[in-house]
């Protein structure tokens, strides 16, 4: 996971605007999750969310992380973002 992290961070830095399928942000978030680095996972998902208004998986994961922290404001914000993209969730 550490080797993947280094490669994905470089990839994200080289192509920060790419938010299509299997983008570096998503893969890096998964990597951080496996490494137990929740703060880094959260930060990269927030970066993705700022670049991609349709990042429903990121919104859902950010809401889950916020719930675990008891940050109900962030839960509500991410739930609203998710509902804006997919109101049938």
Short mmCIF file of C-alpha atoms in Angstrom, two decimals:
data_model
loop_
_atom_site.label_atom_id
_atom_site.label_comp_id
_atom_site.label_asym_id
_atom_site.label_seq_id
_atom_site.Cartn_x
_atom_site.Cartn_y
_atom_site.Cartn_z
CA UNK A 1 0.00 0.00 0.00
CA UNK A 2 2.87 2.37 0.68
CA UNK A 3 4.29 1.82 -2.81
CA UNK A 4 0.84 2.42 -4.31
CA UNK A 5 0.46 5.58 -2.23
CA UNK A 6 3.66 7.09 -3.60
CA UNK A 7 2.73 6.33 -7.21
CA UNK A 8 -0.84 7.58 -6.80
CA UNK A 9 0.23 10.81 -5.12
CA UNK A 10 2.55 11.51 -8.05
CA UNK A 11 -0.20 10.63 -10.53
CA UNK A 12 -2.61 12.99 -8.75
CA UNK A 13 -0.03 15.76 -8.87
CA UNK A 14 0.61 15.19 -12.59
CA UNK A 15 -3.06 15.02 -13.59
CA UNK A 16 -5.05 16.90 -10.92
CA UNK A 17 -7.96 17.68 -13.24
CA UNK A 18 -8.66 14.05 -14.20
CA UNK A 19 -11.71 12.91 -12.25
CA UNK A 20 -12.95 10.23 -14.64
CA UNK A 21 -13.18 6.50 -13.94
CA UNK A 22 -10.45 5.07 -11.72
CA UNK A 23 -8.96 8.49 -11.05
CA UNK A 24 -6.01 8.93 -8.71
CA UNK A 25 -8.17 10.53 -6.02
CA UNK A 26 -10.41 7.47 -5.65
CA UNK A 27 -7.51 5.02 -5.74
CA UNK A 28 -5.52 7.12 -3.28
CA UNK A 29 -8.48 7.29 -0.90
CA UNK A 30 -8.76 3.48 -0.98
CA UNK A 31 -5.03 3.23 -0.34
CA UNK A 32 -5.20 5.59 2.63
CA UNK A 33 -8.16 3.64 3.99
CA UNK A 34 -6.14 0.41 3.90
CA UNK A 35 -3.24 2.19 5.57
CA UNK A 36 -5.54 3.41 8.35
CA UNK A 37 -4.88 7.07 7.51
CA UNK A 38 -8.41 8.41 7.84
CA UNK A 39 -7.39 12.08 7.84
CA UNK A 40 -5.49 11.65 4.57
CA UNK A 41 -8.40 9.68 3.07
CA UNK A 42 -10.78 12.45 4.07
CA UNK A 43 -8.52 15.15 2.62
CA UNK A 44 -8.18 13.44 -0.76
CA UNK A 45 -11.93 12.80 -0.95
CA UNK A 46 -12.56 16.47 -0.21
CA UNK A 47 -10.16 17.39 -3.03
CA UNK A 48 -12.08 15.10 -5.37
CA UNK A 49 -15.40 16.54 -4.24
CA UNK A 50 -14.18 20.06 -4.99
CA UNK A 51 -13.25 19.02 -8.53
CA UNK A 52 -16.16 16.69 -9.35
CA UNK A 53 -19.72 17.69 -8.46
CA UNK A 54 -20.90 14.16 -9.31
CA UNK A 55 -18.58 12.26 -6.96
CA UNK A 56 -21.37 10.40 -5.19
CA UNK A 57 -19.12 7.70 -3.72
CA UNK A 58 -16.89 10.40 -2.25
CA UNK A 59 -19.87 12.24 -0.76
CA UNK A 60 -21.13 9.03 0.82
CA UNK A 61 -17.74 8.10 2.27
CA UNK A 62 -17.21 11.64 3.58
CA UNK A 63 -20.61 11.45 5.29
CA UNK A 64 -19.62 8.11 6.85
CA UNK A 65 -16.34 9.55 8.11
CA UNK A 66 -18.09 12.62 9.48
CA UNK A 67 -20.64 10.44 11.26
CA UNK A 68 -17.84 8.46 12.93
CA UNK A 69 -16.36 11.76 14.13
CA UNK A 70 -19.73 13.08 15.30
CA UNK A 71 -19.50 15.99 12.85
CA UNK A 72 -23.19 16.29 12.05
CA UNK A 73 -22.73 19.49 10.04
CA UNK A 74 -20.42 17.65 7.62
CA UNK A 75 -22.81 14.68 7.50
CA UNK A 76 -25.65 17.00 6.48
CA UNK A 77 -23.51 18.84 3.89
CA UNK A 78 -22.37 15.63 2.22
CA UNK A 79 -25.86 14.13 2.34
CA UNK A 80 -27.17 17.27 0.62
CA UNK A 81 -24.46 17.01 -2.04
CA UNK A 82 -25.32 13.36 -2.59
CA UNK A 83 -29.03 14.09 -2.86
CA UNK A 84 -28.38 16.91 -5.31
CA UNK A 85 -26.74 14.43 -7.68
CA UNK A 86 -29.03 11.48 -7.01
CA UNK A 87 -32.27 12.41 -5.25
CA UNK A 88 -33.44 8.77 -5.21
CA UNK A 89 -30.68 7.62 -2.84
#
